[in-house]
Short mmCIF file of C-alpha atoms and ligand atoms in Angstrom, two decimals:
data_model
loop_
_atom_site.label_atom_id
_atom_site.label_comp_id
_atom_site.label_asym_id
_atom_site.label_seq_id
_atom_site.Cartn_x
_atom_site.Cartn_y
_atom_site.Cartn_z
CA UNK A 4 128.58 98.07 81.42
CA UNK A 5 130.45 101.00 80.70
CA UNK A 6 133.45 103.01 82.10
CA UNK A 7 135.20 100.84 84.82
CA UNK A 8 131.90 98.97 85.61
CA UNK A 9 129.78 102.24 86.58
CA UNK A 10 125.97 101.63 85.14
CA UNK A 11 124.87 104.11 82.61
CA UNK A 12 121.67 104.99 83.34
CA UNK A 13 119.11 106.77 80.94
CA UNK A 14 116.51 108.98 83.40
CA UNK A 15 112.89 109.50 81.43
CA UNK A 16 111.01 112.36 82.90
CA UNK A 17 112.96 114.73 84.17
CA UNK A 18 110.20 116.76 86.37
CA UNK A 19 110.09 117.16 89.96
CA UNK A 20 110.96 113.15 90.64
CA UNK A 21 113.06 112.82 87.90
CA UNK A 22 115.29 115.51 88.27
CA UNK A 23 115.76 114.23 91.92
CA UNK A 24 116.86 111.41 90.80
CA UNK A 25 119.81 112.29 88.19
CA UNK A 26 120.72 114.87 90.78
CA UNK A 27 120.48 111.37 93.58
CA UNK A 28 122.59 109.73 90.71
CA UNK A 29 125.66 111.93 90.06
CA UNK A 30 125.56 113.09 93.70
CA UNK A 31 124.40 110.55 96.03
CA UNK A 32 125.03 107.00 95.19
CA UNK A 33 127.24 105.22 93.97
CA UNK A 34 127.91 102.92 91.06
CA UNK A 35 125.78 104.60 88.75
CA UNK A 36 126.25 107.74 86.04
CA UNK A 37 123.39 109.32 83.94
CA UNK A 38 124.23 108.48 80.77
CA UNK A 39 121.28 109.76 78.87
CA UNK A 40 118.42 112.07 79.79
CA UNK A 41 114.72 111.93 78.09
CA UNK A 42 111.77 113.96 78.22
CA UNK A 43 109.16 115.48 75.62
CA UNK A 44 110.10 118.97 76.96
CA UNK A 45 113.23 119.51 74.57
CA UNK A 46 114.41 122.42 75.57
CA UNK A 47 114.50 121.82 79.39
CA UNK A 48 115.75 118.32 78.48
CA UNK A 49 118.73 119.53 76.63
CA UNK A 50 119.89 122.59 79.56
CA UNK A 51 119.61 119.27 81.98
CA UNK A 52 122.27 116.80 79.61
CA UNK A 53 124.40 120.03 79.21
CA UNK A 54 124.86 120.36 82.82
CA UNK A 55 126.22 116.40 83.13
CA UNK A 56 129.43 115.59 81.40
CA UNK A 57 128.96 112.60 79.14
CA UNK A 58 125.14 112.99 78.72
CA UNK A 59 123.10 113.21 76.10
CA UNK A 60 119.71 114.89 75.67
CA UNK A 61 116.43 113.13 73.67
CA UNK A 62 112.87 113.09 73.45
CA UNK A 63 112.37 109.77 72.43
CA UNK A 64 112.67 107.31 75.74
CA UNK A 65 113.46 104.44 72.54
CA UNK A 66 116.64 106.75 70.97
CA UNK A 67 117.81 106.81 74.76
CA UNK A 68 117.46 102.74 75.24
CA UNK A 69 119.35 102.42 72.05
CA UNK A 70 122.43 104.79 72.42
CA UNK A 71 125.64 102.33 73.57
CA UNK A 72 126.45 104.08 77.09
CA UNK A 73 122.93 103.35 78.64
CA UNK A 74 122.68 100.20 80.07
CA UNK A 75 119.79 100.42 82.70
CA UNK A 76 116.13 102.76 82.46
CA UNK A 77 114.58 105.25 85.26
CA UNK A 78 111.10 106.07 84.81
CA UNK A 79 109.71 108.75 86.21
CA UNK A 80 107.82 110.27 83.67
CA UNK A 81 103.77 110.69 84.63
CA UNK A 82 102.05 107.16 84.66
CA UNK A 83 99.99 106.82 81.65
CA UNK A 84 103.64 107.45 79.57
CA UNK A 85 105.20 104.02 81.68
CA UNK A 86 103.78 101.31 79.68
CA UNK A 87 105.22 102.42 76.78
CA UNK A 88 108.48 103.21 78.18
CA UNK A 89 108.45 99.77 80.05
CA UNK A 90 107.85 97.84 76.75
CA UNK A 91 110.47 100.10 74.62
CA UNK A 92 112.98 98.69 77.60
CA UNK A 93 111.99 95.16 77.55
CA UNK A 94 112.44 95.30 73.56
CA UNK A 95 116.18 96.22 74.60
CA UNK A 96 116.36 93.69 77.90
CA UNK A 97 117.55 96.76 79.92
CA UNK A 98 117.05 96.57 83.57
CA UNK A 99 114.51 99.17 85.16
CA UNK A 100 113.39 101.45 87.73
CA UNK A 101 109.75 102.53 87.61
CA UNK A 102 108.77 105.21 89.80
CA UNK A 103 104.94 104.07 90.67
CA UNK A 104 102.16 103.90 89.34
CA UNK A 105 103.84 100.46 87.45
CA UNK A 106 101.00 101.51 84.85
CA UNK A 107 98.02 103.72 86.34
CA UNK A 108 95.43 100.93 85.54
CA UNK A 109 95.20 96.84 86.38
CA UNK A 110 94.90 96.17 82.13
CA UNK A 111 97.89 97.95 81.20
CA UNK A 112 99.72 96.69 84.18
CA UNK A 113 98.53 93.04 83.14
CA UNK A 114 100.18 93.86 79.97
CA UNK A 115 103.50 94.77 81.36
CA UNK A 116 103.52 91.87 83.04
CA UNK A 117 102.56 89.52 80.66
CA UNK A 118 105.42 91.24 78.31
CA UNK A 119 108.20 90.45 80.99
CA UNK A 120 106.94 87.33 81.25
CA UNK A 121 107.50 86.61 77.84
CA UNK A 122 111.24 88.09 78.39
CA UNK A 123 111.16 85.13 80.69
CA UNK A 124 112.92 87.26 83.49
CA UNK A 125 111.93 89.57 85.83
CA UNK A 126 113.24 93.14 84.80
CA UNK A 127 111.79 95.67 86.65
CA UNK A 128 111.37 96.73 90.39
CA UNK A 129 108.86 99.72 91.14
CA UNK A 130 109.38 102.64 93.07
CA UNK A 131 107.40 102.14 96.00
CA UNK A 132 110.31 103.66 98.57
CA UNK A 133 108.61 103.19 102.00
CA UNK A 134 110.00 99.38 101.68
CA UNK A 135 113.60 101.38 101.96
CA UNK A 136 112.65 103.34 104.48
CA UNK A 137 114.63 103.14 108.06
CA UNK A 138 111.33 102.79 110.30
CA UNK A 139 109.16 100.66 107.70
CA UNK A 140 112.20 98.14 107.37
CA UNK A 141 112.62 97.87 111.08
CA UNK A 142 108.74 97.45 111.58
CA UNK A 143 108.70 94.58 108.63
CA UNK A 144 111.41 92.75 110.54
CA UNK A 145 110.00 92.84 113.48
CA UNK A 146 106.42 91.23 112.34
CA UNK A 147 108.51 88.78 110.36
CA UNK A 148 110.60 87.80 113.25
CA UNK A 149 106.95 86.64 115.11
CA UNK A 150 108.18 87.72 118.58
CA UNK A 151 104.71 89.68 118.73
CA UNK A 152 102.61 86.47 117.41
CA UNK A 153 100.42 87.73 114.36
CA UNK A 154 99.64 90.56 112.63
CA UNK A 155 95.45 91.02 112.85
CA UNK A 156 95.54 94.66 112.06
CA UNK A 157 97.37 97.84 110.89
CA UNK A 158 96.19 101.90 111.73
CA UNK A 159 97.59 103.87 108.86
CA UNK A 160 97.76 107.50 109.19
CA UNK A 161 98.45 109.76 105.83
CA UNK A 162 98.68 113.13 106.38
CA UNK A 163 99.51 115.92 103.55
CA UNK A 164 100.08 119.84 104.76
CA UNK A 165 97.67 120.47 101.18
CA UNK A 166 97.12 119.25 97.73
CA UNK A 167 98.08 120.47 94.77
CA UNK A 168 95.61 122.38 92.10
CA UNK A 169 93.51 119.28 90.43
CA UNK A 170 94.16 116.69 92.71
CA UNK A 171 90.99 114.89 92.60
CA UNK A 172 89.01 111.94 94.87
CA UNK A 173 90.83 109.15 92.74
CA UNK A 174 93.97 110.64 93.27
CA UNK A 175 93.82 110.26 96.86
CA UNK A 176 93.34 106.41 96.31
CA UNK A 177 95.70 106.18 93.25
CA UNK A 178 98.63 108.93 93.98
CA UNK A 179 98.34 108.62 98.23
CA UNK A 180 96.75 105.52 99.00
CA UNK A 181 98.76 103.54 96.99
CA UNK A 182 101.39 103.25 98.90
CA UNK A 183 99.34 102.18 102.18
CA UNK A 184 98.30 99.59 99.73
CA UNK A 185 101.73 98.38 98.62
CA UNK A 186 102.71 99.13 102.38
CA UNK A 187 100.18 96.53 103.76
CA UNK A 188 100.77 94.01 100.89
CA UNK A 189 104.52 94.32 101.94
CA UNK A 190 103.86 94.06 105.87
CA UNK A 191 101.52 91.67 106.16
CA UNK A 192 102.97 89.10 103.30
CA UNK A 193 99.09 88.39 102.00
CA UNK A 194 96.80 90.23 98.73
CA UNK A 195 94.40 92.78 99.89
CA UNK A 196 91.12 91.39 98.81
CA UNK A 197 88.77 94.24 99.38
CA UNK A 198 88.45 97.89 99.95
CA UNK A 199 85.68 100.41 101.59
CA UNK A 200 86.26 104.08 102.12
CA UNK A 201 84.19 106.14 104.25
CA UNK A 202 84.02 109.97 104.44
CA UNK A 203 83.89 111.71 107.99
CA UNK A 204 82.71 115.00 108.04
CA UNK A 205 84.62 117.28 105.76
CA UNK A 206 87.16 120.34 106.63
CA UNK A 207 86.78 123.37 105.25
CA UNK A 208 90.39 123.55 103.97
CA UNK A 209 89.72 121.21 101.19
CA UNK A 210 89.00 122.51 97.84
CA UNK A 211 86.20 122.16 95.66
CA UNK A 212 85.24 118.91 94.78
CA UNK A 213 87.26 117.35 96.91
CA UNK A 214 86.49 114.99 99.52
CA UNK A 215 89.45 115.44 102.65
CA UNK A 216 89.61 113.45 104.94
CA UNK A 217 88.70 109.97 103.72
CA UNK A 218 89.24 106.49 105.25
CA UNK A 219 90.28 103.79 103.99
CA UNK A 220 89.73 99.81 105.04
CA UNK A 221 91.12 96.94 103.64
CA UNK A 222 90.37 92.77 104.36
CA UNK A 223 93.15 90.82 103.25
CA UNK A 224 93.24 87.50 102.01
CA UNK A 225 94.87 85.89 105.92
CA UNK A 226 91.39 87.49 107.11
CA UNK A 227 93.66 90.99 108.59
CA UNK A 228 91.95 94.31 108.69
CA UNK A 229 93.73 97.61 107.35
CA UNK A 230 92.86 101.01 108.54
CA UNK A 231 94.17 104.19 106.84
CA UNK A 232 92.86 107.63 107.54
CA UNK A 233 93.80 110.07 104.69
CA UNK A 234 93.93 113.69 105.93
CA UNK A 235 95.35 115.70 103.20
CA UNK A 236 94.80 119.45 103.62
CA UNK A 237 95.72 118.70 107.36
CA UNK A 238 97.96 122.61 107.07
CA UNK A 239 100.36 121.06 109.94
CA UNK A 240 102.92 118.96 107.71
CA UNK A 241 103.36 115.68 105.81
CA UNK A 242 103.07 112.76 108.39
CA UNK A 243 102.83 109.28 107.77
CA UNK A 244 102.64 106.36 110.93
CA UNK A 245 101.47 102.85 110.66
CA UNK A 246 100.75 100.52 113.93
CA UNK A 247 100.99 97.38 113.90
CA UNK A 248 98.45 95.09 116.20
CA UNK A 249 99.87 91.64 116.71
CA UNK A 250 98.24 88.72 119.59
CA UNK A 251 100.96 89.61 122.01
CA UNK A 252 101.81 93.03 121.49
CA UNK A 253 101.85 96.99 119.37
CA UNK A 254 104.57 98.35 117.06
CA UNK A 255 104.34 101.96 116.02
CA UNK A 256 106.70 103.55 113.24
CA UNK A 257 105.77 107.32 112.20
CA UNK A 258 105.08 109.71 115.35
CA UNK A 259 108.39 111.10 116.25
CA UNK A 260 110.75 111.19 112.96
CA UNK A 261 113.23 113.81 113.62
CA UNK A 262 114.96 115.67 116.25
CA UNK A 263 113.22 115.64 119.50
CA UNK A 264 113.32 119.27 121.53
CA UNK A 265 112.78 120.67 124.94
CA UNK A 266 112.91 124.24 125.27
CA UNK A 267 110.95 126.80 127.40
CA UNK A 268 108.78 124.48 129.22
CA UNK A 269 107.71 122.97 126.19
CA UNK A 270 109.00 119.84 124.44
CA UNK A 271 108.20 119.04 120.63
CA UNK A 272 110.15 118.76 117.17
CA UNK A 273 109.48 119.35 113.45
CA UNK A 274 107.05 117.75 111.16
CA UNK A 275 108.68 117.18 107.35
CA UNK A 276 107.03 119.40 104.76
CA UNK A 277 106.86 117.00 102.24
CA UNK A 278 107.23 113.69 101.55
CA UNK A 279 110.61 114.90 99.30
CA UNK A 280 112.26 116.05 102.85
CA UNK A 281 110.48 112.34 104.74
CA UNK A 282 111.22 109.81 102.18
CA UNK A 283 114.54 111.53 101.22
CA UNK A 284 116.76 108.40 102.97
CA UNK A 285 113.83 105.75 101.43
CA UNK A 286 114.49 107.16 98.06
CA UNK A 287 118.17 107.33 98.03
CA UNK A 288 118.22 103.68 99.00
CA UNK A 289 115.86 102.45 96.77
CA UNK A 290 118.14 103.97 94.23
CA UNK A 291 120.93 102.55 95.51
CA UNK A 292 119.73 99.04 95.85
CA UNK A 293 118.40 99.24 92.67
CA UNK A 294 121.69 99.93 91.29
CA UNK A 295 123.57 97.18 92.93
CA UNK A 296 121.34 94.55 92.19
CA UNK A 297 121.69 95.54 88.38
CA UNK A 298 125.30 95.24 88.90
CA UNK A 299 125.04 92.12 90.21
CA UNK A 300 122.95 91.16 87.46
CA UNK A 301 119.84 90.76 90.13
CA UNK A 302 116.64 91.88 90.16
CA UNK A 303 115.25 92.65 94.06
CA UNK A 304 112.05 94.37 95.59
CA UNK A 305 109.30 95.38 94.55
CA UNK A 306 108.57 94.33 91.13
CA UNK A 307 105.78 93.82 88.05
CA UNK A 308 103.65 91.76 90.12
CA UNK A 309 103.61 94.43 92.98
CA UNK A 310 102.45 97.03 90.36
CA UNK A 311 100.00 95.38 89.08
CA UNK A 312 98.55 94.25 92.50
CA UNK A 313 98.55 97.98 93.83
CA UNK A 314 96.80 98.71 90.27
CA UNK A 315 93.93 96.70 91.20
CA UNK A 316 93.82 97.42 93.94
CA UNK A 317 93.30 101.28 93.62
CA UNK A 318 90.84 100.45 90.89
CA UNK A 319 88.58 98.79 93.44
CA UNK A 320 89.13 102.04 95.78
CA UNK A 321 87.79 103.89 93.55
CA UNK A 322 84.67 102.09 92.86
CA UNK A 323 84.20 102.36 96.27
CA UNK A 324 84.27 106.03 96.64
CA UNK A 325 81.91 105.93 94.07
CA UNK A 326 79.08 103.15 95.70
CA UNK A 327 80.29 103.74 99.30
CA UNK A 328 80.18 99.52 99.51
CA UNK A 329 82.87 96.96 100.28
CA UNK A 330 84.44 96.36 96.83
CA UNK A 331 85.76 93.02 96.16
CA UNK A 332 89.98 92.83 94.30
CA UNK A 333 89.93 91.09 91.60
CA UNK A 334 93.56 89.56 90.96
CA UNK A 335 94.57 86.81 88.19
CA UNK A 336 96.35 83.81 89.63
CA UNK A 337 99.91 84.59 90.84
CA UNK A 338 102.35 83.85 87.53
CA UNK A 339 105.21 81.61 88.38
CA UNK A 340 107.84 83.93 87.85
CA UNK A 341 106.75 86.28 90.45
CA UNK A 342 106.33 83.72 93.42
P1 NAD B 27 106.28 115.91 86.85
O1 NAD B 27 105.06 116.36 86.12
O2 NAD B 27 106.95 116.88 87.77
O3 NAD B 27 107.37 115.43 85.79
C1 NAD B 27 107.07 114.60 84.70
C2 NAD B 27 108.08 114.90 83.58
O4 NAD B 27 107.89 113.92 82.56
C3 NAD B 27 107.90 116.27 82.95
O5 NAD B 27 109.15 116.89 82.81
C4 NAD B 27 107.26 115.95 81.59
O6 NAD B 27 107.61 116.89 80.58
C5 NAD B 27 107.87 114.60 81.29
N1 NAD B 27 107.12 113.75 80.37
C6 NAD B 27 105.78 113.72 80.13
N2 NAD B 27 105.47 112.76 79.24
C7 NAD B 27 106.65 112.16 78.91
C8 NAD B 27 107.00 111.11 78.02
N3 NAD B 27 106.06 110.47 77.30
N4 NAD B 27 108.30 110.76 77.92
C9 NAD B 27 109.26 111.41 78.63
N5 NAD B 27 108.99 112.43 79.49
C10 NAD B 27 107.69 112.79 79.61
O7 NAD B 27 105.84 114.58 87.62
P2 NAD B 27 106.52 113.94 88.93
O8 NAD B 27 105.85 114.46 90.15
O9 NAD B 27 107.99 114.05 88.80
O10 NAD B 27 106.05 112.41 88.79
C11 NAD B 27 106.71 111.52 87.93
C12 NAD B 27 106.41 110.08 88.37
O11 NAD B 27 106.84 109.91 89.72
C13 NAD B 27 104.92 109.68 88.34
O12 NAD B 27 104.81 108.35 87.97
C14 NAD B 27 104.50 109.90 89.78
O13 NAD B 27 103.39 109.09 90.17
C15 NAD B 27 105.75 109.46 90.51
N6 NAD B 27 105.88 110.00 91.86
C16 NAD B 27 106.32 109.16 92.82
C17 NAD B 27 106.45 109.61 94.12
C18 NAD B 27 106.93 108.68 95.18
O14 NAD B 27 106.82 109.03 96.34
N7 NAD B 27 107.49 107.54 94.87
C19 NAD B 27 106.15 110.94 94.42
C20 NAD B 27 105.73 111.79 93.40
C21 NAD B 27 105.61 111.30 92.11
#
């Protein structure tokens, strides 16, 4: 590890998530420096390694992996580039960070995961950040303390102020559902083993060709049922909430994140934007743990296994957009390394 222990980390993709996260990296956390910076836009690439001392600019994620101050890998460029960025890093055992998707379909996830297998130790854990968040951490030890009996079902709500240009009906499953589907994996402790989604009657906010809101519901394999309503031109904020219905009692995270108000006869508070300005604790954690488990020499949360489980997942969500039935998951058997 290089200077006085600190983790040199390379960041590939340095867009909207990635620059985030050098800027979470030099001014955030701790432990960490970005040591390299990668991404196939050279010239933005280069202004971005300029502005960190010690950093160097490239547009090859494998030139990054190979220079002698990097020891660890961020990935957040856009998910088809992750699989080969994921098996450039095993090639160089480096430890890494993958924003999610893992990969953005169940083959090339089964890939990845066969390759770390064949490492023969778990390297990477995937960015799904609600497990770091304050209210989804406090919910997950409450069901696993039991105090409430069992889970038998979650209500999901997913709400997005609008959607960019382009975002289609499988991006709802595979860039919003997802992580309702690596939330309820989480939560619950048990595979999702099928998916529906329904569509209620459409608002007129949504744009063409796409179908807002949707619903979502999952079975899972300890016979639970999963609820998520996905309400993404909703024009009021980004808002997420899960409840949790147990034999013995309710547990609610979501509905009043923030400051709470009263002020000329009314009482309310603010709803985040985005999920930049809700997640913002979640994803400086997730950093952060990240970061200490590498020093440690550990590898913690969600990892390879979780990817490719989400992957499938989504790819059964959106075969049942398409048919409107109940779509069976199909998983291979849980590898040994990753129980
Ligand atoms: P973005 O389009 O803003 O940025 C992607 C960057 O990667 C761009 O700068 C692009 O030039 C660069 N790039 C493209 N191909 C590359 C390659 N082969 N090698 C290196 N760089 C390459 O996208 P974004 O919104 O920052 O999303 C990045 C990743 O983060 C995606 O996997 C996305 O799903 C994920 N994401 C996660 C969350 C979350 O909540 N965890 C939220 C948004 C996005």
């Amino acid at each position: 590890m290089s200077r006085q222990g600190t983790l040199g980390v390379a960041v590939i993709g340095t867009g909207r998530m990635g620059a985030d996260h050098v800027r979470r990296i030099n001014d955030v956390i701790s432990g960490a420096r970005v040591a390299a910076v990668v991404d196939i836009d050279a010239e933005r690439v280069k202004a971005l390694a300029d502005s960190i001392e010690g950093c160097t600019a490239h547009t090859d994620p494998e030139a990054a992996m190979a220079a002698p101050e990097v020891d660890a890998v961020l990935i957040a460029s856009p998910g088809p580039a992750h699989e080969a960025a994921l098996l450039a890093a095993f090639r160089h055992d480096l430890p890494v960070l993958c924003e999610k998707p893992l990969t953005p379909d169940a083959a090339s996830a089964l890939r990845v995961l066969e390759a770390e297998q064949r490492l023969g130790h778990r390297r990477v854990q995937v960015g799904f950040m609600r497990r770091y968040d304050a209210d989804y951490a406090r919910l997950k030890r409450l069901l696993d303390a039991g105090a409430y009996g069992r889970t038998l079902m979650l209500h999901n709500k997913h709400r997005n102020a609008d959607t960019p240009p382009g975002f289609s009906n499988a991006m709802v499953v595979n860039d919003s559902l997802v992580h309702e589907i690596d939330v309820t994996r989480w939560l619950l402790d048990t595979e999702i083993t099928s998916v529906r989604m329904v569509r209620p009657a459409a608002t007129s906010h949504a744009p063409e060709g796409l179908d807002d809101p949707q619903f979502a519901l999952f079975e899972t394999a300890a016979g639970q049922l999963v609820d998520t309503e996905l309400f993404l031109n909703c024009g009021f904020g980004y808002q997420v909430s899960c409840e949790a219905v147990c034999e013995r009692g309710t547990a609610r995270i979501g509905d009043d994140h923030g400051v709470f108000v009263n002020s000329a006869g009314r009482w309310g508070g603010e709803i985040a934007p985005g999920f930049v300005e809700r997640f913002e604790d979640a994803y400086d954690r997730q950093v952060q743990a990240w970061v200490d488990a590498t020093r440690r020499g550990e590898v913690e949360g969600p990892g390879c296994w979780d990817g490719y489980a989400a992957a499938a997942v989504c790819e059964a969500g959106v075969r049942a957009q398409a048919t409107g039935e109940r779509v069976a998951v199909e998983l291979i058997e849980r590898p040994a390394l990753y129980r």
